[in-house]
Amino acid sequence: MSDTLPRTELSSLGEFGLIERIASRIQLTQDSSVKGIGDDAAVIDPKGLHQVVTTDMLVEGVHFDLGYVPLKHLGYKAIVVNLSDVYAMNATPHQVTVAVALSNRFPVEAIDELYEGMAQACAHYGVDLVGGDTCSSASGLVIAVTAIGSAKKEDIVYRSGAKENDLLVVSGDLGGAYMGLQVLEREKAVFKETGAQPDLAGHDYILERQLKPEARKDIIELLKKLDVKPTSMIDISDGLASEVLHLCRQSGIGAMVHDQKLPIDPTTYRTARDFNLDPSTCALNGGEDYELLFTVALADHDKIKANPHLTIIGHMCDAKEGTHLVNSQGGLHPLLAQGWDAFLKRV
Ligand code: ADP
Ligand code: MG
């Protein structure tokens, strides 16, 4: 929290004053938002479409550390991680609700920062903040966001639709958010020990991946343009390995993932090496990349093969063959979901 902000105690506003303050800065932009903040519940017109609803919670000390995460970024990220789940259904988000538990150590100005970040994300993705809940917290900050989207019934993509021989495709690049976190943790430790100001130079890309992730709305639009409907899809929040296993389990098949094909940005690669970490392991198990992982029919190969935003990393196979990582010599290793938490503890 910045020390330069003026400090107005939350108690001077009260819960209703705070809600009014939040509501006064919000304008509805979506046709489907019939009623926003102010009544007992929001009203949404689904216009004959299927609705997609998802909730994610961010807990201080578990998901974020206010020692190095600015509140505006936190607000932005809280919205983005939820929208990512809606896009992963091949649907379009239109509304969010936000519940916050606040301790009185936050001044009103800090809440303004948090909501400013949320408002920026809402504006960027074209969604309305239509409601929420506010309560006090005896300890840390908790933010729960629910995102509501819609899609035609026939456009919705589930985790369970992958078929044998489908291509396994990932958007963007992997491992960056995890390496960004490593840099932030290192600088925090140095600051604690020596008081030295953080040295974040040269790490812009991976810091942005960690602090200001984006949801891949553009990939959903790209797939529509390419006339490709994935057979299954999931967003990468816990790490590629874990998400591949989800697709496999829910589709009842196996997969081969090629180690050499994993898309890794040069900055991520270099930083992993500096930290004595294997870049592939970071790409497989470092979480929070918020890229999309999906499968497409082999017949769609030509439509996606040369696209710079998409990388074919493997293919789906019979369940009996299992789920494996294939190395450059063709050796097979069972793909293990170490996930984000387990990975953090191991390092
Ligand atoms: P109730 O007691 O019926 O739950 P509230 O006083 O909590 O009502 O909420 C009043 C209105 O303000 C509702 O429309 C609710 O969705 C909205 N609201 C409450 N807290 C928030 C918040 N943190 N962010 C956005 N809207 C909120
Ligand atoms: Mg309430």
Tab-separated table of C-alpha atoms and ligand atoms in Angstrom:
chain	number	residue	atom	x	y	z
A	1	MET	CA	0.000	0.000	0.000
A	2	SER	CA	1.354	3.400	-0.897
A	3	ASP	CA	2.218	5.678	2.011
A	4	THR	CA	1.741	8.755	-0.136
A	5	LEU	CA	-2.051	8.395	-0.417
A	6	PRO	CA	-4.262	10.412	1.907
A	7	ARG	CA	-5.882	8.187	4.504
A	8	THR	CA	-9.614	8.193	5.104
A	9	GLU	CA	-10.751	5.571	7.610
A	10	LEU	CA	-13.256	3.028	6.280
A	11	SER	CA	-15.340	3.497	9.430
A	12	SER	CA	-15.990	7.121	8.463
A	13	LEU	CA	-17.831	5.936	5.330
A	14	GLY	CA	-19.553	2.827	6.683
A	15	GLU	CA	-20.650	-0.139	4.577
A	16	PHE	CA	-23.433	1.660	2.749
A	17	GLY	CA	-21.292	4.707	2.124
A	18	LEU	CA	-18.648	2.448	0.619
A	19	ILE	CA	-21.157	0.664	-1.630
A	20	GLU	CA	-22.514	4.028	-2.785
A	21	ARG	CA	-18.998	5.199	-3.536
A	22	ILE	CA	-18.339	2.051	-5.588
A	23	ALA	CA	-21.684	2.262	-7.393
A	24	SER	CA	-21.243	5.936	-8.282
A	25	ARG	CA	-18.206	5.078	-10.402
A	26	ILE	CA	-19.818	2.273	-12.369
A	27	GLN	CA	-21.749	2.550	-15.607
A	28	LEU	CA	-23.511	-0.356	-17.260
A	29	THR	CA	-22.449	-0.997	-20.857
A	30	GLN	CA	-23.953	-4.382	-21.742
A	31	ASP	CA	-27.403	-4.869	-23.313
A	32	SER	CA	-27.925	-7.923	-21.155
A	33	SER	CA	-27.372	-5.990	-17.878
A	34	VAL	CA	-30.929	-5.041	-16.902
A	35	LYS	CA	-30.225	-3.967	-13.291
A	36	GLY	CA	-26.849	-3.466	-11.624
A	37	ILE	CA	-25.848	-2.473	-8.089
A	38	GLY	CA	-28.628	-1.126	-5.889
A	39	ASP	CA	-31.373	-3.696	-5.519
A	40	ASP	CA	-31.382	-7.018	-3.682
A	41	ALA	CA	-30.020	-8.728	-6.775
A	42	ALA	CA	-28.820	-7.866	-10.264
A	43	VAL	CA	-31.012	-8.729	-13.254
A	44	ILE	CA	-29.565	-10.187	-16.466
A	45	ASP	CA	-31.331	-10.940	-19.733
A	46	PRO	CA	-29.675	-14.022	-21.273
A	47	LYS	CA	-31.368	-13.349	-24.631
A	48	GLY	CA	-32.023	-16.998	-25.312
A	49	LEU	CA	-28.389	-18.013	-24.866
A	50	HIS	CA	-26.887	-20.506	-22.441
A	51	GLN	CA	-25.333	-18.830	-19.423
A	52	VAL	CA	-21.903	-19.677	-18.063
A	53	VAL	CA	-21.156	-18.880	-14.415
A	54	THR	CA	-17.870	-19.219	-12.546
A	55	THR	CA	-16.380	-18.045	-9.230
A	56	ASP	CA	-12.785	-17.670	-8.101
A	57	MET	CA	-11.498	-16.496	-4.773
A	58	LEU	CA	-8.259	-14.656	-4.008
A	59	VAL	CA	-7.043	-14.805	-0.422
A	60	GLU	CA	-4.274	-12.642	1.019
A	61	GLY	CA	-1.307	-14.741	2.086
A	62	VAL	CA	-2.440	-17.641	-0.110
A	63	HIS	CA	-2.843	-16.120	-3.574
A	64	PHE	CA	-1.203	-12.747	-3.212
A	65	ASP	CA	1.196	-10.785	-1.045
A	66	LEU	CA	0.407	-7.097	-0.636
A	67	GLY	CA	4.105	-6.592	0.064
A	68	TYR	CA	4.697	-6.464	-3.674
A	69	VAL	CA	1.316	-6.580	-5.405
A	70	PRO	CA	-0.159	-3.102	-5.963
A	71	LEU	CA	-3.903	-3.034	-5.170
A	72	LYS	CA	-4.783	-1.756	-8.634
A	73	HIS	CA	-3.057	-4.739	-10.213
A	74	LEU	CA	-4.731	-7.057	-7.746
A	75	GLY	CA	-8.149	-5.705	-8.726
A	76	TYR	CA	-7.331	-6.136	-12.402
A	77	LYS	CA	-6.083	-9.678	-11.882
A	78	ALA	CA	-9.079	-10.675	-9.728
A	79	ILE	CA	-11.377	-9.901	-12.673
A	80	VAL	CA	-9.106	-11.367	-15.364
A	81	VAL	CA	-8.680	-14.788	-13.732
A	82	ASN	CA	-12.454	-15.178	-13.667
A	83	LEU	CA	-12.989	-14.022	-17.237
A	84	SER	CA	-10.347	-16.530	-18.301
A	85	ASP	CA	-12.605	-19.360	-17.074
A	86	VAL	CA	-15.526	-18.020	-19.119
A	87	TYR	CA	-13.392	-17.810	-22.293
A	88	ALA	CA	-12.228	-21.375	-21.599
A	89	MET	CA	-15.860	-22.440	-22.152
A	90	ASN	CA	-15.734	-20.645	-25.537
A	91	ALA	CA	-18.240	-18.183	-24.098
A	92	THR	CA	-18.251	-14.377	-23.743
A	93	PRO	CA	-18.364	-12.808	-20.260
A	94	HIS	CA	-20.754	-9.855	-19.803
A	95	GLN	CA	-21.109	-9.379	-16.036
A	96	VAL	CA	-19.180	-9.849	-12.811
A	97	THR	CA	-20.098	-9.610	-9.146
A	98	VAL	CA	-17.423	-8.899	-6.544
A	99	ALA	CA	-17.470	-9.838	-2.861
A	100	VAL	CA	-14.769	-8.373	-0.640
A	101	ALA	CA	-13.846	-8.969	2.989
A	102	LEU	CA	-11.844	-5.991	4.244
A	103	SER	CA	-9.933	-5.346	7.425
A	104	ASN	CA	-10.012	-1.819	8.816
A	105	ARG	CA	-6.292	-1.436	8.177
A	106	PHE	CA	-7.364	-0.462	4.633
A	107	PRO	CA	-8.196	3.184	4.155
A	108	VAL	CA	-10.920	4.180	1.680
A	109	GLU	CA	-8.196	5.233	-0.780
A	110	ALA	CA	-6.875	1.652	-0.896
A	111	ILE	CA	-10.330	0.306	-1.770
A	112	ASP	CA	-10.531	2.973	-4.485
A	113	GLU	CA	-7.287	1.595	-5.952
A	114	LEU	CA	-8.573	-1.971	-5.854
A	115	TYR	CA	-11.832	-1.020	-7.590
A	116	GLU	CA	-9.990	1.173	-10.094
A	117	GLY	CA	-8.081	-1.939	-11.223
A	118	MET	CA	-11.319	-3.926	-11.428
A	119	ALA	CA	-12.988	-1.133	-13.404
A	120	GLN	CA	-10.070	-1.057	-15.854
A	121	ALA	CA	-10.347	-4.806	-16.434
A	122	CYS	CA	-14.131	-4.539	-16.849
A	123	ALA	CA	-13.718	-1.747	-19.409
A	124	HIS	CA	-10.984	-3.630	-21.278
A	125	TYR	CA	-13.031	-6.830	-21.615
A	126	GLY	CA	-16.461	-5.217	-21.988
A	127	VAL	CA	-18.090	-6.544	-18.806
A	128	ASP	CA	-20.286	-4.825	-16.205
A	129	LEU	CA	-19.780	-4.988	-12.441
A	130	VAL	CA	-23.398	-5.583	-11.410
A	131	GLY	CA	-23.210	-6.386	-7.718
A	132	GLY	CA	-21.383	-7.974	-4.842
A	133	ASP	CA	-21.069	-8.059	-1.113
A	134	THR	CA	-18.961	-6.213	1.436
A	135	CYS	CA	-18.014	-7.406	4.881
A	136	SER	CA	-15.228	-7.012	7.400
A	137	SER	CA	-12.350	-9.396	7.823
A	138	ALA	CA	-10.533	-10.074	11.067
A	139	SER	CA	-7.314	-10.803	9.223
A	140	GLY	CA	-6.473	-10.550	5.536
A	141	LEU	CA	-8.151	-9.303	2.390
A	142	VAL	CA	-10.407	-11.755	0.548
A	143	ILE	CA	-11.813	-11.094	-2.926
A	144	ALA	CA	-14.365	-13.422	-4.516
A	145	VAL	CA	-15.413	-12.675	-8.081
A	146	THR	CA	-18.227	-14.353	-9.989
A	147	ALA	CA	-18.220	-13.960	-13.754
A	148	ILE	CA	-21.318	-14.520	-15.865
A	149	GLY	CA	-21.146	-15.061	-19.606
A	150	SER	CA	-23.164	-16.485	-22.428
A	151	ALA	CA	-22.815	-18.536	-25.573
A	152	LYS	CA	-24.926	-20.419	-28.063
A	153	LYS	CA	-25.543	-23.926	-26.778
A	154	GLU	CA	-23.677	-25.433	-29.726
A	155	ASP	CA	-20.610	-23.214	-29.239
A	156	ILE	CA	-19.849	-24.197	-25.642
A	157	VAL	CA	-16.675	-26.264	-25.293
A	158	TYR	CA	-16.274	-28.661	-22.372
A	159	ARG	CA	-13.201	-30.348	-20.943
A	160	SER	CA	-14.664	-33.709	-21.851
A	161	GLY	CA	-14.800	-33.528	-25.656
A	162	ALA	CA	-11.231	-34.462	-26.691
A	163	LYS	CA	-10.879	-37.445	-29.044
A	164	GLU	CA	-7.992	-39.744	-29.869
A	165	ASN	CA	-5.658	-38.213	-32.523
A	166	ASP	CA	-6.846	-34.668	-31.805
A	167	LEU	CA	-4.028	-32.110	-31.741
A	168	LEU	CA	-3.151	-30.550	-28.396
A	169	VAL	CA	-2.679	-26.789	-28.751
A	170	VAL	CA	-1.678	-24.001	-26.382
A	171	SER	CA	-1.903	-20.214	-26.829
A	172	GLY	CA	0.917	-17.770	-26.026
A	173	ASP	CA	3.841	-18.925	-23.923
A	174	LEU	CA	4.271	-20.653	-20.583
A	175	GLY	CA	6.195	-20.341	-17.320
A	176	GLY	CA	6.467	-16.531	-17.406
A	177	ALA	CA	4.110	-15.787	-14.512
A	178	TYR	CA	5.943	-18.281	-12.324
A	179	MET	CA	9.334	-16.765	-13.101
A	180	GLY	CA	7.890	-13.299	-12.430
A	181	LEU	CA	6.850	-14.541	-8.994
A	182	GLN	CA	10.346	-15.901	-8.357
A	183	VAL	CA	11.878	-12.499	-9.130
A	184	LEU	CA	9.384	-10.720	-6.826
A	185	GLU	CA	10.001	-13.212	-4.006
A	186	ARG	CA	13.759	-12.850	-4.381
A	187	GLU	CA	13.650	-9.061	-4.283
A	188	LYS	CA	11.333	-9.154	-1.263
A	189	ALA	CA	13.807	-11.399	0.578
A	190	VAL	CA	16.722	-9.085	-0.323
A	191	PHE	CA	14.725	-6.063	0.845
A	192	LYS	CA	13.939	-7.753	4.178
A	193	GLU	CA	17.581	-8.614	4.745
A	194	THR	CA	19.375	-5.532	3.487
A	195	GLY	CA	16.738	-2.862	2.879
A	196	ALA	CA	17.973	-2.644	-0.722
A	197	GLN	CA	15.433	-1.330	-3.228
A	198	PRO	CA	14.120	-4.059	-5.561
A	199	ASP	CA	16.099	-4.599	-8.747
A	200	LEU	CA	13.464	-5.537	-11.291
A	201	ALA	CA	15.293	-4.282	-14.378
A	202	GLY	CA	15.134	-6.473	-17.465
A	203	HIS	CA	12.226	-8.529	-16.106
A	204	ASP	CA	9.343	-6.458	-17.469
A	205	TYR	CA	7.727	-9.248	-19.461
A	206	ILE	CA	7.622	-11.874	-16.714
A	207	LEU	CA	6.616	-9.328	-14.047
A	208	GLU	CA	3.704	-8.299	-16.203
A	209	ARG	CA	2.781	-11.952	-16.691
A	210	GLN	CA	2.610	-12.307	-12.901
A	211	LEU	CA	1.168	-8.940	-11.870
A	212	LYS	CA	-1.063	-8.017	-14.803
A	213	PRO	CA	-2.133	-11.160	-16.644
A	214	GLU	CA	-4.630	-10.961	-19.492
A	215	ALA	CA	-7.392	-13.431	-20.371
A	216	ARG	CA	-7.191	-14.744	-23.955
A	217	LYS	CA	-10.347	-13.184	-25.359
A	218	ASP	CA	-8.344	-12.628	-28.544
A	219	ILE	CA	-7.767	-16.365	-28.957
A	220	ILE	CA	-11.492	-17.121	-28.709
A	221	GLU	CA	-12.072	-14.509	-31.439
A	222	LEU	CA	-9.182	-15.882	-33.511
A	223	LEU	CA	-10.570	-19.431	-33.383
A	224	LYS	CA	-13.968	-18.156	-34.541
A	225	LYS	CA	-12.276	-16.314	-37.412
A	226	LEU	CA	-10.315	-19.422	-38.366
A	227	ASP	CA	-13.557	-21.410	-38.195
A	228	VAL	CA	-12.084	-23.824	-35.658
A	229	LYS	CA	-14.195	-25.106	-32.773
A	230	PRO	CA	-11.994	-26.855	-30.196
A	231	THR	CA	-13.148	-30.323	-29.154
A	232	SER	CA	-12.146	-29.600	-25.544
A	233	MET	CA	-10.671	-26.605	-23.722
A	234	ILE	CA	-9.378	-25.433	-20.320
A	235	ASP	CA	-7.493	-22.361	-19.130
A	236	ILE	CA	-4.042	-22.781	-17.620
A	237	SER	CA	-4.216	-21.574	-14.045
A	238	ASP	CA	-2.412	-24.362	-12.176
A	239	GLY	CA	0.218	-25.323	-14.762
A	240	LEU	CA	0.152	-27.059	-18.137
A	241	ALA	CA	0.766	-30.598	-16.813
A	242	SER	CA	-2.141	-30.440	-14.420
A	243	GLU	CA	-4.489	-29.041	-17.093
A	244	VAL	CA	-3.490	-31.670	-19.681
A	245	LEU	CA	-4.337	-34.329	-17.107
A	246	HIS	CA	-7.748	-32.691	-16.530
A	247	LEU	CA	-8.549	-32.846	-20.260
A	248	CYS	CA	-7.365	-36.467	-20.424
A	249	ARG	CA	-9.298	-37.594	-17.365
A	250	GLN	CA	-12.526	-35.897	-18.348
A	251	SER	CA	-12.286	-37.021	-21.977
A	252	GLY	CA	-11.277	-40.582	-21.036
A	253	ILE	CA	-8.139	-40.599	-23.204
A	254	GLY	CA	-4.348	-40.145	-22.989
A	255	ALA	CA	-1.913	-37.564	-24.415
A	256	MET	CA	1.643	-37.163	-25.683
A	257	VAL	CA	3.223	-33.769	-24.925
A	258	HIS	CA	6.505	-32.909	-26.658
A	259	ASP	CA	8.991	-31.261	-24.333
A	260	GLN	CA	10.769	-29.537	-27.258
A	261	LYS	CA	7.558	-27.907	-28.459
A	262	LEU	CA	6.654	-26.081	-25.229
A	263	PRO	CA	6.426	-22.348	-26.015
A	264	ILE	CA	8.765	-20.487	-23.650
A	265	ASP	CA	9.611	-16.794	-23.995
A	266	PRO	CA	13.379	-16.032	-24.083
A	267	THR	CA	13.024	-13.859	-20.932
A	268	THR	CA	11.383	-16.737	-19.073
A	269	TYR	CA	14.057	-19.140	-20.328
A	270	ARG	CA	16.940	-16.891	-19.289
A	271	THR	CA	15.494	-16.128	-15.846
A	272	ALA	CA	14.800	-19.815	-15.173
A	273	ARG	CA	18.453	-20.560	-15.993
A	274	ASP	CA	19.598	-17.741	-13.663
A	275	PHE	CA	17.540	-19.336	-10.876
A	276	ASN	CA	18.962	-22.790	-11.674
A	277	LEU	CA	15.544	-24.021	-12.719
A	278	ASP	CA	14.709	-26.133	-15.739
A	279	PRO	CA	12.689	-23.908	-18.131
A	280	SER	CA	10.545	-26.873	-19.253
A	281	THR	CA	9.644	-27.669	-15.640
A	282	CYS	CA	8.598	-24.042	-15.157
A	283	ALA	CA	6.451	-24.193	-18.295
A	284	LEU	CA	4.860	-27.484	-17.198
A	285	ASN	CA	4.265	-26.717	-13.544
A	286	GLY	CA	4.487	-22.964	-12.977
A	287	GLY	CA	0.941	-21.683	-12.652
A	288	GLU	CA	-0.987	-18.509	-13.430
A	289	ASP	CA	-0.202	-18.206	-17.123
A	290	TYR	CA	-3.921	-17.920	-18.018
A	291	GLU	CA	-3.288	-19.227	-21.517
A	292	LEU	CA	-5.808	-21.524	-23.197
A	293	LEU	CA	-5.113	-25.225	-23.695
A	294	PHE	CA	-7.360	-26.968	-26.182
A	295	THR	CA	-7.705	-29.852	-28.592
A	296	VAL	CA	-8.720	-29.650	-32.245
A	297	ALA	CA	-9.560	-32.304	-34.804
A	298	LEU	CA	-6.625	-33.343	-37.023
A	299	ALA	CA	-8.627	-32.005	-40.000
A	300	ASP	CA	-8.145	-28.467	-38.592
A	301	HIS	CA	-4.348	-28.759	-38.644
A	302	ASP	CA	-3.832	-26.488	-41.661
A	303	LYS	CA	-6.024	-23.737	-40.189
A	304	ILE	CA	-3.884	-23.346	-37.077
A	305	LYS	CA	-0.423	-24.642	-37.972
A	306	ALA	CA	1.345	-21.384	-38.912
A	307	ASN	CA	-0.396	-19.122	-36.414
A	308	PRO	CA	2.133	-17.266	-34.222
A	309	HIS	CA	-0.274	-17.234	-31.248
A	310	LEU	CA	-0.817	-20.994	-31.242
A	311	THR	CA	1.585	-23.889	-30.675
A	312	ILE	CA	0.808	-27.541	-31.306
A	313	ILE	CA	2.503	-29.282	-28.371
A	314	GLY	CA	1.301	-32.832	-28.880
A	315	HIS	CA	-1.665	-35.041	-29.580
A	316	MET	CA	-4.285	-37.100	-27.792
A	317	CYS	CA	-4.040	-40.891	-27.761
A	318	ASP	CA	-5.739	-43.986	-26.418
A	319	ALA	CA	-6.156	-44.065	-22.630
A	320	LYS	CA	-4.103	-47.275	-22.567
A	321	GLU	CA	-1.044	-45.368	-23.815
A	322	GLY	CA	-1.315	-43.016	-20.810
A	323	THR	CA	-0.297	-39.368	-20.572
A	324	HIS	CA	3.385	-38.753	-21.241
A	325	LEU	CA	6.021	-36.126	-21.824
A	326	VAL	CA	8.147	-37.000	-24.877
A	327	ASN	CA	11.766	-35.777	-24.767
A	328	SER	CA	13.991	-34.893	-27.736
A	329	GLN	CA	15.294	-38.486	-27.966
A	330	GLY	CA	11.747	-39.853	-28.043
A	331	GLY	CA	11.916	-41.072	-24.424
A	332	LEU	CA	8.634	-41.119	-22.497
A	333	HIS	CA	8.095	-39.862	-18.957
A	334	PRO	CA	4.705	-39.970	-17.243
A	335	LEU	CA	3.270	-36.455	-17.055
A	336	LEU	CA	2.804	-35.560	-13.401
A	337	ALA	CA	0.640	-32.777	-12.046
A	338	GLN	CA	2.920	-31.136	-9.564
A	339	GLY	CA	0.790	-28.052	-9.854
A	340	TRP	CA	1.471	-24.691	-8.513
A	341	ASP	CA	1.456	-25.271	-4.742
A	342	ALA	CA	3.470	-28.466	-4.764
A	343	PHE	CA	5.958	-26.874	-7.120
A	344	LEU	CA	6.399	-23.868	-4.884
A	345	LYS	CA	7.136	-26.070	-1.895
A	346	ARG	CA	9.649	-28.124	-3.830
A	347	VAL	CA	11.752	-25.154	-4.931
B	1	ADP	P1	-27.940	-7.179	1.069
B	1	ADP	O1	-27.845	-6.827	2.491
B	1	ADP	O2	-29.312	-7.390	0.548
B	1	ADP	O3	-26.977	-8.282	0.691
B	1	ADP	P2	-26.051	-5.170	0.324
B	1	ADP	O4	-26.171	-3.957	1.162
B	1	ADP	O5	-24.968	-6.155	0.630
B	1	ADP	O6	-27.468	-5.875	0.278
B	1	ADP	O7	-25.893	-4.749	-1.186
B	1	ADP	C1	-26.634	-3.714	-1.754
B	1	ADP	C2	-26.311	-3.622	-3.225
B	1	ADP	O8	-24.947	-3.307	-3.395
B	1	ADP	C3	-26.536	-4.914	-3.974
B	1	ADP	O9	-26.966	-4.568	-5.295
B	1	ADP	C4	-25.160	-5.525	-4.021
B	1	ADP	O10	-25.025	-6.381	-5.143
B	1	ADP	C5	-24.273	-4.301	-4.117
B	1	ADP	N1	-22.942	-4.502	-3.502
B	1	ADP	C6	-22.682	-4.760	-2.202
B	1	ADP	N2	-21.342	-4.843	-1.987
B	1	ADP	C7	-20.756	-4.638	-3.186
B	1	ADP	C8	-19.405	-4.601	-3.638
B	1	ADP	N3	-18.373	-4.828	-2.816
B	1	ADP	N4	-19.163	-4.372	-4.950
B	1	ADP	C9	-20.185	-4.170	-5.795
B	1	ADP	N5	-21.478	-4.164	-5.437
B	1	ADP	C10	-21.768	-4.407	-4.152
B	2	MG	MG	-24.973	-8.283	0.885
